[in-house]
PDB file of C-alpha atoms in Angstrom:
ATOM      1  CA  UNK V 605      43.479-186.113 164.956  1.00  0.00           C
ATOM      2  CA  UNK V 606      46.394-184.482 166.712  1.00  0.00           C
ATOM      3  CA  UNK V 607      49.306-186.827 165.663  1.00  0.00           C
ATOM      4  CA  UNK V 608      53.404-186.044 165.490  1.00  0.00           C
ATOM      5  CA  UNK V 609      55.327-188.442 163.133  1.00  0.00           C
ATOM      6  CA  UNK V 610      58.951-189.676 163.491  1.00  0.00           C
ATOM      7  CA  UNK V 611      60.824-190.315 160.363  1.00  0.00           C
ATOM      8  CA  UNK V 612      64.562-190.578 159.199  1.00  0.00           C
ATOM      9  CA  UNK V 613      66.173-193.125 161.880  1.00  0.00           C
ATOM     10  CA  UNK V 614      68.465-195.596 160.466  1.00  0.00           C
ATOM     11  CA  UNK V 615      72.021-197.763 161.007  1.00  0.00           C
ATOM     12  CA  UNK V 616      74.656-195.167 160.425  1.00  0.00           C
ATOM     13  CA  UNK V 617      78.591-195.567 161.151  1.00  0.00           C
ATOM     14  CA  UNK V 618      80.203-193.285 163.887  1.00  0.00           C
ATOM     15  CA  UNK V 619      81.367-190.099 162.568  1.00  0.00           C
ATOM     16  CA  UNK V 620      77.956-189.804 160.181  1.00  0.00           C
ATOM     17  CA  UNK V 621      74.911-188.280 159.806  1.00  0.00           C
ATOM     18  CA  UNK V 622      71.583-188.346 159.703  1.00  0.00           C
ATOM     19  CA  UNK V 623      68.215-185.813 159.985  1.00  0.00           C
ATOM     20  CA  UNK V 624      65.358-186.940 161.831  1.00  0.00           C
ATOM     21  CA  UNK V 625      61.894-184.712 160.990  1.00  0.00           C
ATOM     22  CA  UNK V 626      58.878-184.524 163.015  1.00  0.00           C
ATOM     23  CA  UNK V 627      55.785-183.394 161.271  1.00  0.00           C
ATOM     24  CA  UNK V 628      52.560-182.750 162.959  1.00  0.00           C
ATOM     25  CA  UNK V 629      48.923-183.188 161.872  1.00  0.00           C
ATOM     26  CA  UNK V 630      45.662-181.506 163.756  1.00  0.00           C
ATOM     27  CA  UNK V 631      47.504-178.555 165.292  1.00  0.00           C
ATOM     28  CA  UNK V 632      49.928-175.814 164.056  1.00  0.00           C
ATOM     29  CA  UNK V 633      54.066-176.550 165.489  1.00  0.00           C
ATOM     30  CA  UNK V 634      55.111-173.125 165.554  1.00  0.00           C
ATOM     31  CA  UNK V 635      52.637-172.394 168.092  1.00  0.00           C
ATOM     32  CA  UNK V 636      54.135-175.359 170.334  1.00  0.00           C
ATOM     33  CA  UNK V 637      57.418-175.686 172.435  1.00  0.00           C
ATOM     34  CA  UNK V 638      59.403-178.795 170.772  1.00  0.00           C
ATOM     35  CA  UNK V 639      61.399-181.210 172.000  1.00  0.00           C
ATOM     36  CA  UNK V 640      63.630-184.018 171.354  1.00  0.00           C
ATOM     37  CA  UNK V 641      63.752-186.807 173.494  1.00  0.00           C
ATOM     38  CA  UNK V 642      65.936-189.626 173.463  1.00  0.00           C
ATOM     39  CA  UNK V 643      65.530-193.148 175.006  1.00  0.00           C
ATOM     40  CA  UNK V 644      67.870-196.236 175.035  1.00  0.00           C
ATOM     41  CA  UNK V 645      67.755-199.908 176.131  1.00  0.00           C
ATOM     42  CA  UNK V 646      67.433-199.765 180.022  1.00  0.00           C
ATOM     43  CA  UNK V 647      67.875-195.780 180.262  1.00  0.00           C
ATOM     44  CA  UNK V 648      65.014-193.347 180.901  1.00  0.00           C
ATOM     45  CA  UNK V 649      63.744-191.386 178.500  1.00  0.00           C
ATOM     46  CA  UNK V 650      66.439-188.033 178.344  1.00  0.00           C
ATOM     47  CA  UNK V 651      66.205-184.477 176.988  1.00  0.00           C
ATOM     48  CA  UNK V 652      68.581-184.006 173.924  1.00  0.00           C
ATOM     49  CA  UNK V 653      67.242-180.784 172.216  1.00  0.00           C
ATOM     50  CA  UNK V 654      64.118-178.331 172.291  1.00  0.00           C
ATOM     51  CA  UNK V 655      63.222-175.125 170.451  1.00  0.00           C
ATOM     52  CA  UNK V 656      60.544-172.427 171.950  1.00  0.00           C
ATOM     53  CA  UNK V 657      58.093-171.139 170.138  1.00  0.00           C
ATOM     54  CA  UNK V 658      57.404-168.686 167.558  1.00  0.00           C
ATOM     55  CA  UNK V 659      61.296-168.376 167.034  1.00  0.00           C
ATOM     56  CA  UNK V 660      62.266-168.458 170.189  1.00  0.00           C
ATOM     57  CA  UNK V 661      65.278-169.774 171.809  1.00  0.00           C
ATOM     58  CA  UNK V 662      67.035-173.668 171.128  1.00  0.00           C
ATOM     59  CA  UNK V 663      68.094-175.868 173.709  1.00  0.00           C
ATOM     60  CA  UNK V 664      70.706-178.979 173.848  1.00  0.00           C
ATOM     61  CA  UNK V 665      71.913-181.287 176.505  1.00  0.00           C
ATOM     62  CA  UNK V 666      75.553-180.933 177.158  1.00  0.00           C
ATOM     63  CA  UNK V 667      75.879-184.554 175.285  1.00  0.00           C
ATOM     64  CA  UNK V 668      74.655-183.152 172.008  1.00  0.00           C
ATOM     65  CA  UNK V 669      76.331-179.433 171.597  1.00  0.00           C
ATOM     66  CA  UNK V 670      78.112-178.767 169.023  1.00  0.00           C
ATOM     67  CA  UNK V 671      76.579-181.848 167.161  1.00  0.00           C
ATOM     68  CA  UNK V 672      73.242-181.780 167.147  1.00  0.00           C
ATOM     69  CA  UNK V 673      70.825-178.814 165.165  1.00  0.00           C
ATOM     70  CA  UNK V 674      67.477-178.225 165.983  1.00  0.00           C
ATOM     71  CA  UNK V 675      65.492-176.326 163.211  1.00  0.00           C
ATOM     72  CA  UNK V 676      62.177-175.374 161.806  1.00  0.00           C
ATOM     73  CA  UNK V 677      60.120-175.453 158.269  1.00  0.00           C
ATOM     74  CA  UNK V 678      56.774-173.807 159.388  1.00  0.00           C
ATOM     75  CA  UNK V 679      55.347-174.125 155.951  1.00  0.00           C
ATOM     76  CA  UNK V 680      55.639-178.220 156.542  1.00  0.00           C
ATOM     77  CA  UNK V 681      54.487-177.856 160.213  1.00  0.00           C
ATOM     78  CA  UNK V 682      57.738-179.643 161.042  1.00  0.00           C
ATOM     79  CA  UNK V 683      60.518-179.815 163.489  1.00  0.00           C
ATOM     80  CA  UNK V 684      64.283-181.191 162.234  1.00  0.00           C
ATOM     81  CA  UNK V 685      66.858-182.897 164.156  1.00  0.00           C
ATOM     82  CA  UNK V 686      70.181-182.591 162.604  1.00  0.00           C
ATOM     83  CA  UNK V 687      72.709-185.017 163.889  1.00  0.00           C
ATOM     84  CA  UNK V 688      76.493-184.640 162.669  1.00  0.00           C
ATOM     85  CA  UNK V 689      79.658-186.856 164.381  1.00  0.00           C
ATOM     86  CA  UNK V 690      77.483-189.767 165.248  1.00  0.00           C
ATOM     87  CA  UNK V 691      78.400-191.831 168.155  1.00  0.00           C
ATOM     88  CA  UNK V 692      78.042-195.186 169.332  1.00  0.00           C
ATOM     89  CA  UNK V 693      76.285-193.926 172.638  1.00  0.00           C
ATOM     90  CA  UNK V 694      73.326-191.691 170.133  1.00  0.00           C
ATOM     91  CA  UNK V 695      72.049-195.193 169.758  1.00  0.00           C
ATOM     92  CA  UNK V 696      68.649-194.712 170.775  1.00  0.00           C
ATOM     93  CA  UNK V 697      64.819-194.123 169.852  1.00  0.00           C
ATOM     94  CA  UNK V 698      64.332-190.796 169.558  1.00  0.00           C
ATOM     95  CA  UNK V 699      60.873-189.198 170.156  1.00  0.00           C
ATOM     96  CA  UNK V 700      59.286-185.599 169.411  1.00  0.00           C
ATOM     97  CA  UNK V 701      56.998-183.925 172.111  1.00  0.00           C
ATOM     98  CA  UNK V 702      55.306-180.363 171.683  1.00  0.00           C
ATOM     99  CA  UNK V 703      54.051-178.368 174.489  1.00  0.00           C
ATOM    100  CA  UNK V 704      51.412-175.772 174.480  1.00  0.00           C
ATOM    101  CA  UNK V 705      51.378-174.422 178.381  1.00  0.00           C
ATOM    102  CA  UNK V 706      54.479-175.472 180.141  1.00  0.00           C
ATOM    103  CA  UNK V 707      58.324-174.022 179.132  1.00  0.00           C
ATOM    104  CA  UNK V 708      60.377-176.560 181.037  1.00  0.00           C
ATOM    105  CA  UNK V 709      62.065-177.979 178.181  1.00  0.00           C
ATOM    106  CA  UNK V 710      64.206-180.494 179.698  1.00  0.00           C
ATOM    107  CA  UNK V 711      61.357-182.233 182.129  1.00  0.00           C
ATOM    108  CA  UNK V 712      59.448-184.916 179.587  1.00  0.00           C
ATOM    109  CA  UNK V 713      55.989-184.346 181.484  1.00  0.00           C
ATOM    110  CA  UNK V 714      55.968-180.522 180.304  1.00  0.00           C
ATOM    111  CA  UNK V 715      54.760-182.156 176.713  1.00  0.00           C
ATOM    112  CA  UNK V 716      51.452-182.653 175.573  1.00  0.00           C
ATOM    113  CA  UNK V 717      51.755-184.735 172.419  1.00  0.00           C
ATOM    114  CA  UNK V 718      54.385-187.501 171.835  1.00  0.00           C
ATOM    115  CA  UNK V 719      55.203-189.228 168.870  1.00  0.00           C
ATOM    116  CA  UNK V 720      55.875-193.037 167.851  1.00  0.00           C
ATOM    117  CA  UNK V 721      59.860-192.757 167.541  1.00  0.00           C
ATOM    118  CA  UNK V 722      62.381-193.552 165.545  1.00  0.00           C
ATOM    119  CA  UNK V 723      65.178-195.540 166.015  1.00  0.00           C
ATOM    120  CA  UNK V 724      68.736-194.862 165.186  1.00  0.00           C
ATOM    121  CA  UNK V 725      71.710-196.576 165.557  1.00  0.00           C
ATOM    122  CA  UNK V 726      74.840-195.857 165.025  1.00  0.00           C
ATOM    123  CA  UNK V 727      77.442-198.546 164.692  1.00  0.00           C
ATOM    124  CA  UNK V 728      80.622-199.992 162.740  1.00  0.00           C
TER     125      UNK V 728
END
């Protein structure tokens, strides 16, 4: 009833692009606090971008600046990450989380809801 959905992962060469969306079902995003969450083979799971809500502020780990875009479409009830400049070390599932009570964006057990992932990798 209360679902978020990954989608737009692929195999992309460094230096690329790609826009990973995360739509939500059961309960209105631009009420929540969403994040971006990142996690690779034998790594924990790590904070790469969040936005507050009801326009509030964006957020990016100092890996991602300058790179990465975090962005709304409330009329889809969905959250965008934008990546640009690809690198080999993005490689990684990437999960959504929203949070309804807690604003410590970084720290991954502030979020309520968690979605499936989607993996991208980025590669030559």
């Amino acid at each position: 009833q209360l679902q978020l959905v990954e989608s737009g992962g692929g195999l992309v060469q460094p230096g690329g692009s790609l826009r990973l969306s995360c739509a939500a079902s059961g309960f209105t995003l631009d009420y929540y606090n969403v994040g971006w969450f990142r996690q690779a083979p034998g790594k924990e799971r790590e904070f790469v971008a969040a936005t507050m809500r009801s326009g509030g502020s964006t957020y990016y780990a100092d890996s991602v600046k300058g790179r990465f875009t975090i962005s709304r479409d409330n009329a889809k009830n969905t959250v965008f990450l934008q990546m640009n400049s690809l690198k080999p070390e993005d490689t990684a599932v990437y999960y959504c989380a929203a949070d309804l009570d807690y604003n410590d964006y970084r720290n991954r057990y502030a979020y309520d809801y968690w979605g499936q992932g989607t993996q991208v990798t980025v590669s030559s």
